[in-house]
PDB file of C-alpha atoms in Angstrom:
ATOM      1  CA  ASN A  73      21.168  16.852  15.738  1.00 45.00           C
ATOM      2  CA  PHE A  74      23.817  14.241  16.595  1.00 38.00           C
ATOM      3  CA  ARG A  75      21.088  11.602  16.966  1.00 44.00           C
ATOM      4  CA  VAL A  76      19.587  12.474  13.566  1.00 46.00           C
ATOM      5  CA  ASN A  77      23.018  12.347  11.881  1.00 54.00           C
ATOM      6  CA  LYS A  78      23.739   8.998  13.500  1.00 52.00           C
ATOM      7  CA  LEU A  79      20.362   7.651  12.392  1.00 54.00           C
ATOM      8  CA  GLU A  80      20.920   8.914   8.854  1.00 60.00           C
ATOM      9  CA  SER A  81      24.334   7.220   8.659  1.00 71.00           C
ATOM     10  CA  LYS A  82      22.935   3.904   9.880  1.00 70.00           C
ATOM     11  CA  LEU A  83      19.951   3.965   7.510  1.00 71.00           C
ATOM     12  CA  GLU A  84      22.189   4.919   4.622  1.00 75.00           C
ATOM     13  CA  ARG A  85      24.618   2.057   5.363  1.00 76.00           C
ATOM     14  CA  ASP A  86      21.792  -0.461   5.663  1.00 74.00           C
ATOM     15  CA  PHE A  87      20.161   0.864   2.495  1.00 74.00           C
ATOM     16  CA  GLU A  88      23.417   0.632   0.533  1.00 76.00           C
ATOM     17  CA  LYS A  89      23.812  -2.994   1.665  1.00 77.00           C
ATOM     18  CA  LEU A  90      20.345  -3.811   0.355  1.00 75.00           C
ATOM     19  CA  ILE A  91      20.973  -1.985  -2.919  1.00 74.00           C
ATOM     20  CA  SER A  92      24.222  -3.906  -3.430  1.00 74.00           C
ATOM     21  CA  THR A  93      22.352  -7.236  -3.394  1.00 74.00           C
ATOM     22  CA  GLY A  94      20.414  -6.181  -6.471  1.00 68.00           C
ATOM     23  CA  ASN A  95      17.259  -7.659  -4.946  1.00 69.00           C
ATOM     24  CA  ILE A  96      15.512  -4.495  -3.780  1.00 75.00           C
ATOM     25  CA  VAL A  97      12.847  -3.229  -6.192  1.00 79.00           C
ATOM     26  CA  ALA A  98      10.726  -1.045  -3.863  1.00 84.00           C
ATOM     27  CA  VAL A  99      10.444   0.127  -0.262  1.00 84.00           C
ATOM     28  CA  LYS A 100       7.339   0.251   1.951  1.00 86.00           C
ATOM     29  CA  ALA A 101       7.069   2.031   5.289  1.00 84.00           C
ATOM     30  CA  GLU A 102       4.039   2.820   7.393  1.00 83.00           C
ATOM     31  CA  PHE A 103       2.628   5.115  10.013  1.00 74.00           C
ATOM     32  CA  GLU A 104       0.256   2.369  11.126  1.00 64.00           C
ATOM     33  CA  ALA A 105       1.671  -0.868  12.642  1.00 63.00           C
ATOM     34  CA  GLU A 106       5.373  -0.062  12.329  1.00 59.00           C
ATOM     35  CA  GLY A 107       4.962   3.439  13.702  1.00 62.00           C
ATOM     36  CA  THR A 108       7.831   4.814  11.631  1.00 70.00           C
ATOM     37  CA  ARG A 109       9.010   8.220  12.875  1.00 77.00           C
ATOM     38  CA  ILE A 110       9.009  11.280  10.632  1.00 80.00           C
ATOM     39  CA  ASP A 111      12.803  11.706  10.812  1.00 78.00           C
ATOM     40  CA  GLU A 112      13.220   8.099   9.657  1.00 80.00           C
ATOM     41  CA  LEU A 113      10.750   8.615   6.819  1.00 84.00           C
ATOM     42  CA  VAL A 114      12.504  11.781   5.618  1.00 84.00           C
ATOM     43  CA  ILE A 115      15.817   9.933   5.373  1.00 83.00           C
ATOM     44  CA  LEU A 116      14.226   6.864   3.778  1.00 83.00           C
ATOM     45  CA  SER A 117      12.394   8.975   1.211  1.00 86.00           C
ATOM     46  CA  GLU A 118      15.595  10.826   0.266  1.00 86.00           C
ATOM     47  CA  LEU A 119      17.504   7.549  -0.095  1.00 84.00           C
ATOM     48  CA  CYS A 120      14.788   6.058  -2.307  1.00 86.00           C
ATOM     49  CA  CYS A 121      14.718   9.185  -4.448  1.00 84.00           C
ATOM     50  CA  SER A 122      18.502   9.220  -4.857  1.00 83.00           C
ATOM     51  CA  LYS A 123      18.520   5.555  -5.934  1.00 82.00           C
ATOM     52  CA  ASN A 124      15.330   5.781  -8.012  1.00 86.00           C
ATOM     53  CA  ILE A 125      13.601   3.183  -5.814  1.00 88.00           C
ATOM     54  CA  PRO A 126       9.781   3.470  -5.592  1.00 91.00           C
ATOM     55  CA  PHE A 127       8.663   4.454  -2.090  1.00 92.00           C
ATOM     56  CA  THR A 128       5.257   3.381  -0.765  1.00 93.00           C
ATOM     57  CA  LEU A 129       3.911   4.859   2.454  1.00 93.00           C
ATOM     58  CA  LYS A 130       1.048   3.134   4.260  1.00 93.00           C
ATOM     59  CA  ILE A 131      -1.001   5.648   6.195  1.00 93.00           C
ATOM     60  CA  GLY A 132      -3.057   5.135   9.365  1.00 91.00           C
ATOM     61  CA  GLY A 133      -6.502   4.769   7.791  1.00 93.00           C
ATOM     62  CA  PRO A 134      -9.115   6.124   5.350  1.00 94.00           C
ATOM     63  CA  SER A 135      -9.647   9.311   7.397  1.00 93.00           C
ATOM     64  CA  ALA A 136      -6.014  10.013   8.321  1.00 92.00           C
ATOM     65  CA  GLN A 137      -5.811  13.505   6.801  1.00 93.00           C
ATOM     66  CA  ARG A 138      -2.487  14.408   8.385  1.00 92.00           C
ATOM     67  CA  ASP A 139      -0.951  11.139   7.185  1.00 92.00           C
ATOM     68  CA  PHE A 140      -2.094  11.904   3.631  1.00 94.00           C
ATOM     69  CA  TYR A 141      -0.569  15.380   3.871  1.00 92.00           C
ATOM     70  CA  GLU A 142       2.732  14.080   5.213  1.00 91.00           C
ATOM     71  CA  ALA A 143       2.868  11.351   2.558  1.00 92.00           C
ATOM     72  CA  PHE A 144       2.621  14.057  -0.128  1.00 92.00           C
ATOM     73  CA  LEU A 145       5.144  16.204   1.730  1.00 89.00           C
ATOM     74  CA  LEU A 146       7.604  13.304   1.969  1.00 89.00           C
ATOM     75  CA  GLY A 147       7.371  12.652  -1.757  1.00 89.00           C
ATOM     76  CA  ALA A 148       5.933   9.133  -1.528  1.00 92.00           C
ATOM     77  CA  ASN A 149       5.484   7.519  -4.931  1.00 93.00           C
ATOM     78  CA  ASN A 150       2.528   5.506  -3.663  1.00 95.00           C
ATOM     79  CA  ILE A 151       0.108   6.104  -0.799  1.00 96.00           C
ATOM     80  CA  LEU A 152      -1.448   2.929   0.581  1.00 96.00           C
ATOM     81  CA  VAL A 153      -4.736   3.295   2.472  1.00 96.00           C
ATOM     82  CA  PRO A 154      -5.597   0.422   4.836  1.00 94.00           C
ATOM     83  CA  MET A 155      -9.005  -0.781   6.021  1.00 93.00           C
ATOM     84  CA  ILE A 156     -11.085   0.069   2.978  1.00 96.00           C
ATOM     85  CA  GLU A 157     -14.170  -1.785   4.173  1.00 97.00           C
ATOM     86  CA  SER A 158     -17.008   0.181   2.589  1.00 97.00           C
ATOM     87  CA  LYS A 159     -17.986   2.677  -0.082  1.00 96.00           C
ATOM     88  CA  PHE A 160     -17.902   5.390   2.577  1.00 96.00           C
ATOM     89  CA  ALA A 161     -14.284   4.586   3.509  1.00 97.00           C
ATOM     90  CA  LEU A 162     -13.256   4.675  -0.152  1.00 97.00           C
ATOM     91  CA  ILE A 163     -15.089   7.946  -0.865  1.00 97.00           C
ATOM     92  CA  ASN A 164     -13.603   9.564   2.236  1.00 96.00           C
ATOM     93  CA  SER A 165     -10.011   8.571   1.448  1.00 97.00           C
ATOM     94  CA  TYR A 166     -10.326   9.432  -2.244  1.00 97.00           C
ATOM     95  CA  GLU A 167     -11.696  12.896  -1.468  1.00 97.00           C
ATOM     96  CA  ILE A 168      -8.856  13.629   0.970  1.00 96.00           C
ATOM     97  CA  PHE A 169      -6.285  12.389  -1.556  1.00 96.00           C
ATOM     98  CA  SER A 170      -7.849  14.449  -4.363  1.00 95.00           C
ATOM     99  CA  ARG A 171      -7.806  17.632  -2.258  1.00 93.00           C
ATOM    100  CA  TYR A 172      -4.042  17.412  -1.798  1.00 92.00           C
ATOM    101  CA  VAL A 173      -3.190  16.745  -5.453  1.00 90.00           C
ATOM    102  CA  PRO A 174      -3.579  20.409  -6.597  1.00 87.00           C
ATOM    103  CA  LEU A 175      -1.825  21.683  -3.452  1.00 83.00           C
ATOM    104  CA  PHE A 176       1.271  19.740  -4.466  1.00 82.00           C
ATOM    105  CA  LYS A 177       1.003  20.352  -8.205  1.00 75.00           C
ATOM    106  CA  GLU A 178       4.633  21.497  -8.302  1.00 72.00           C
ATOM    107  CA  LEU A 179       5.645  17.863  -7.779  1.00 67.00           C
ATOM    108  CA  LYS A 180       6.971  16.298 -10.947  1.00 65.00           C
ATOM    109  CA  LYS A 181       4.623  13.378 -10.464  1.00 74.00           C
ATOM    110  CA  SER A 182       1.639  12.985  -8.168  1.00 84.00           C
ATOM    111  CA  PRO A 183       1.610   9.946  -5.872  1.00 92.00           C
ATOM    112  CA  ARG A 184      -0.456   6.968  -6.913  1.00 94.00           C
ATOM    113  CA  LEU A 185      -3.281   5.763  -4.672  1.00 97.00           C
ATOM    114  CA  PHE A 186      -3.321   2.165  -3.426  1.00 97.00           C
ATOM    115  CA  ILE A 187      -6.044   0.644  -1.249  1.00 97.00           C
ATOM    116  CA  ASN A 188      -5.837  -2.320   1.116  1.00 95.00           C
ATOM    117  CA  LEU A 189      -8.527  -5.012   1.302  1.00 96.00           C
ATOM    118  CA  GLU A 190      -7.767  -6.898   4.477  1.00 95.00           C
ATOM    119  CA  SER A 191     -10.905  -7.818   6.396  1.00 96.00           C
ATOM    120  CA  LYS A 192     -14.052  -9.915   6.264  1.00 96.00           C
ATOM    121  CA  LEU A 193     -16.094  -6.728   5.867  1.00 97.00           C
ATOM    122  CA  SER A 194     -13.941  -5.589   2.932  1.00 97.00           C
ATOM    123  CA  ILE A 195     -14.703  -8.817   1.100  1.00 96.00           C
ATOM    124  CA  HIS A 196     -18.393  -8.705   2.029  1.00 97.00           C
ATOM    125  CA  ASN A 197     -18.566  -5.224   0.455  1.00 97.00           C
ATOM    126  CA  LEU A 198     -16.209  -6.015  -2.433  1.00 97.00           C
ATOM    127  CA  LYS A 199     -18.799  -5.692  -5.216  1.00 96.00           C
ATOM    128  CA  SER A 200     -20.105  -2.353  -3.967  1.00 97.00           C
ATOM    129  CA  ILE A 201     -16.535  -1.029  -3.605  1.00 97.00           C
ATOM    130  CA  ILE A 202     -15.687  -2.147  -7.157  1.00 96.00           C
ATOM    131  CA  SER A 203     -18.935  -0.654  -8.497  1.00 96.00           C
ATOM    132  CA  LEU A 204     -18.057   2.681  -6.926  1.00 96.00           C
ATOM    133  CA  ILE A 205     -14.595   2.671  -8.525  1.00 96.00           C
ATOM    134  CA  LYS A 206     -16.226   2.040 -11.911  1.00 95.00           C
ATOM    135  CA  GLU A 207     -19.094   4.512 -11.533  1.00 95.00           C
ATOM    136  CA  ARG A 208     -16.950   7.427 -10.350  1.00 95.00           C
ATOM    137  CA  ASN A 209     -13.891   6.516 -12.385  1.00 94.00           C
ATOM    138  CA  PHE A 210     -11.702   6.615  -9.287  1.00 96.00           C
ATOM    139  CA  MET A 211      -8.029   6.470 -10.188  1.00 94.00           C
ATOM    140  CA  ILE A 212      -7.037   3.577  -7.941  1.00 96.00           C
ATOM    141  CA  SER A 213      -3.651   2.336  -9.130  1.00 96.00           C
ATOM    142  CA  SER A 214      -3.515  -0.855  -7.093  1.00 95.00           C
ATOM    143  CA  VAL A 215      -5.592  -3.003  -4.775  1.00 96.00           C
ATOM    144  CA  VAL A 216      -3.448  -4.738  -2.179  1.00 95.00           C
ATOM    145  CA  ILE A 217      -4.690  -7.992  -0.667  1.00 94.00           C
ATOM    146  CA  GLY A 218      -3.508  -7.989   2.946  1.00 93.00           C
ATOM    147  CA  ARG A 219      -3.601 -11.749   3.480  1.00 93.00           C
ATOM    148  CA  THR A 220      -2.373 -11.794   7.084  1.00 93.00           C
ATOM    149  CA  ASP A 221      -5.071  -9.472   8.448  1.00 94.00           C
ATOM    150  CA  LEU A 222      -7.648 -10.972   6.093  1.00 96.00           C
ATOM    151  CA  SER A 223      -6.918 -14.491   7.344  1.00 95.00           C
ATOM    152  CA  SER A 224      -7.140 -13.309  10.933  1.00 95.00           C
ATOM    153  CA  SER A 225     -10.457 -11.569  10.257  1.00 96.00           C
ATOM    154  CA  LEU A 226     -11.829 -14.796   8.771  1.00 96.00           C
ATOM    155  CA  ASN A 227     -10.395 -16.953  11.594  1.00 96.00           C
ATOM    156  CA  ILE A 228      -8.140 -18.791   9.142  1.00 95.00           C
ATOM    157  CA  GLU A 229      -4.629 -19.712  10.274  1.00 91.00           C
ATOM    158  CA  ASP A 230      -3.022 -20.281   6.871  1.00 93.00           C
ATOM    159  CA  VAL A 231      -2.609 -17.254   4.585  1.00 93.00           C
ATOM    160  CA  ASN A 232      -2.126 -19.722   1.710  1.00 93.00           C
ATOM    161  CA  SER A 233      -5.465 -21.446   2.334  1.00 94.00           C
ATOM    162  CA  SER A 234      -7.936 -22.286  -0.422  1.00 94.00           C
ATOM    163  CA  LYS A 235     -10.362 -19.671   0.945  1.00 95.00           C
ATOM    164  CA  ILE A 236      -7.820 -16.841   0.713  1.00 95.00           C
ATOM    165  CA  LEU A 237      -6.872 -18.084  -2.763  1.00 94.00           C
ATOM    166  CA  GLU A 238     -10.528 -18.025  -3.797  1.00 95.00           C
ATOM    167  CA  ILE A 239     -10.898 -14.436  -2.548  1.00 95.00           C
ATOM    168  CA  SER A 240      -7.677 -13.381  -4.321  1.00 94.00           C
ATOM    169  CA  LYS A 241      -8.947 -14.889  -7.580  1.00 93.00           C
ATOM    170  CA  GLU A 242     -12.212 -12.974  -7.195  1.00 94.00           C
ATOM    171  CA  ILE A 243     -10.356  -9.662  -6.757  1.00 95.00           C
ATOM    172  CA  LEU A 244      -8.073 -10.513  -9.670  1.00 93.00           C
ATOM    173  CA  LYS A 245     -11.116 -10.559 -11.980  1.00 92.00           C
ATOM    174  CA  TYR A 246     -11.000  -6.762 -11.833  1.00 93.00           C
ATOM    175  CA  LYS A 247      -7.368  -6.440 -12.951  1.00 91.00           C
ATOM    176  CA  ASP A 248      -8.473  -4.317 -15.932  1.00 91.00           C
ATOM    177  CA  LEU A 249      -9.474  -1.586 -13.461  1.00 93.00           C
ATOM    178  CA  PHE A 250      -6.317  -1.628 -11.338  1.00 94.00           C
ATOM    179  CA  ASP A 251      -3.184  -3.589 -10.528  1.00 93.00           C
ATOM    180  CA  VAL A 252      -3.596  -6.333  -7.936  1.00 92.00           C
ATOM    181  CA  THR A 253      -0.847  -6.807  -5.360  1.00 90.00           C
ATOM    182  CA  VAL A 254      -0.692  -9.810  -3.033  1.00 90.00           C
ATOM    183  CA  GLY A 255       0.919  -9.256   0.343  1.00 84.00           C
ATOM    184  CA  GLY A 256       0.860 -10.856   3.754  1.00 79.00           C
ATOM    185  CA  ASN A 257       3.607 -13.234   4.832  1.00 78.00           C
ATOM    186  CA  LEU A 258       4.940 -14.307   1.449  1.00 79.00           C
ATOM    187  CA  THR A 259       7.345 -17.215   1.961  1.00 81.00           C
ATOM    188  CA  SER A 260       8.467 -20.334   0.127  1.00 82.00           C
ATOM    189  CA  ASN A 261       5.178 -21.884   1.326  1.00 85.00           C
ATOM    190  CA  SER A 262       3.337 -19.406  -0.891  1.00 88.00           C
ATOM    191  CA  PHE A 263       4.765 -20.838  -4.125  1.00 88.00           C
ATOM    192  CA  GLU A 264       1.700 -22.866  -5.146  1.00 89.00           C
ATOM    193  CA  PHE A 265      -0.626 -20.046  -4.098  1.00 89.00           C
ATOM    194  CA  MET A 266       1.243 -17.515  -6.250  1.00 89.00           C
ATOM    195  CA  LYS A 267       1.561 -19.947  -9.152  1.00 89.00           C
ATOM    196  CA  GLU A 268      -2.240 -20.290  -9.247  1.00 87.00           C
ATOM    197  CA  LEU A 269      -2.599 -16.505  -9.422  1.00 87.00           C
ATOM    198  CA  THR A 270       0.133 -16.163 -12.035  1.00 84.00           C
ATOM    199  CA  TYR A 271      -1.940 -18.234 -14.431  1.00 76.00           C
ATOM    200  CA  LEU A 272      -4.653 -15.607 -14.057  1.00 74.00           C
ATOM    201  CA  GLY A 273      -2.267 -12.772 -14.892  1.00 66.00           C
ATOM    202  CA  ILE A 274      -1.222 -11.269 -11.582  1.00 64.00           C
TER     203      ILE A 274
END
């Protein structure tokens, strides 16, 4: 109990510092790479809720049923599903998500579903994934382009390369179906990359 209280105090202090800068617009945590603990997520979720800051939780994968459940339980505003590489992965994750929506109907607002495209296989299957979203009217709120993992999958060192830009532009063509979010090592070196996408309405 002492450890939890100490952790809560530290997270709250750090969170307040970030809030005071006026630069924080949303918070993302994840079960996957960061391995965030449940006690940390509970505190983080409560802090986001108290400050009206959107909270996105990235789960472990398309079949991570427990992660989906805990994301609902924690009150995440957005649930981000990584490694959507095929129609099967999308169907599987969407069905799990949809099953939990009625179970948590007492929530004021259901979480939104985000999917991550972050591999060579994801891009190879892009058209079939998009077709499925259209055909079944899947309520995908945002497609996130994970440029770091995508670059690695394509054996490209620079996340701001012309190839990654070309892929991002291709995904952006479907912005009428969902929001498009660009992630993956955004720095000052990404200025020209982002400027190109801004012209296309990202």
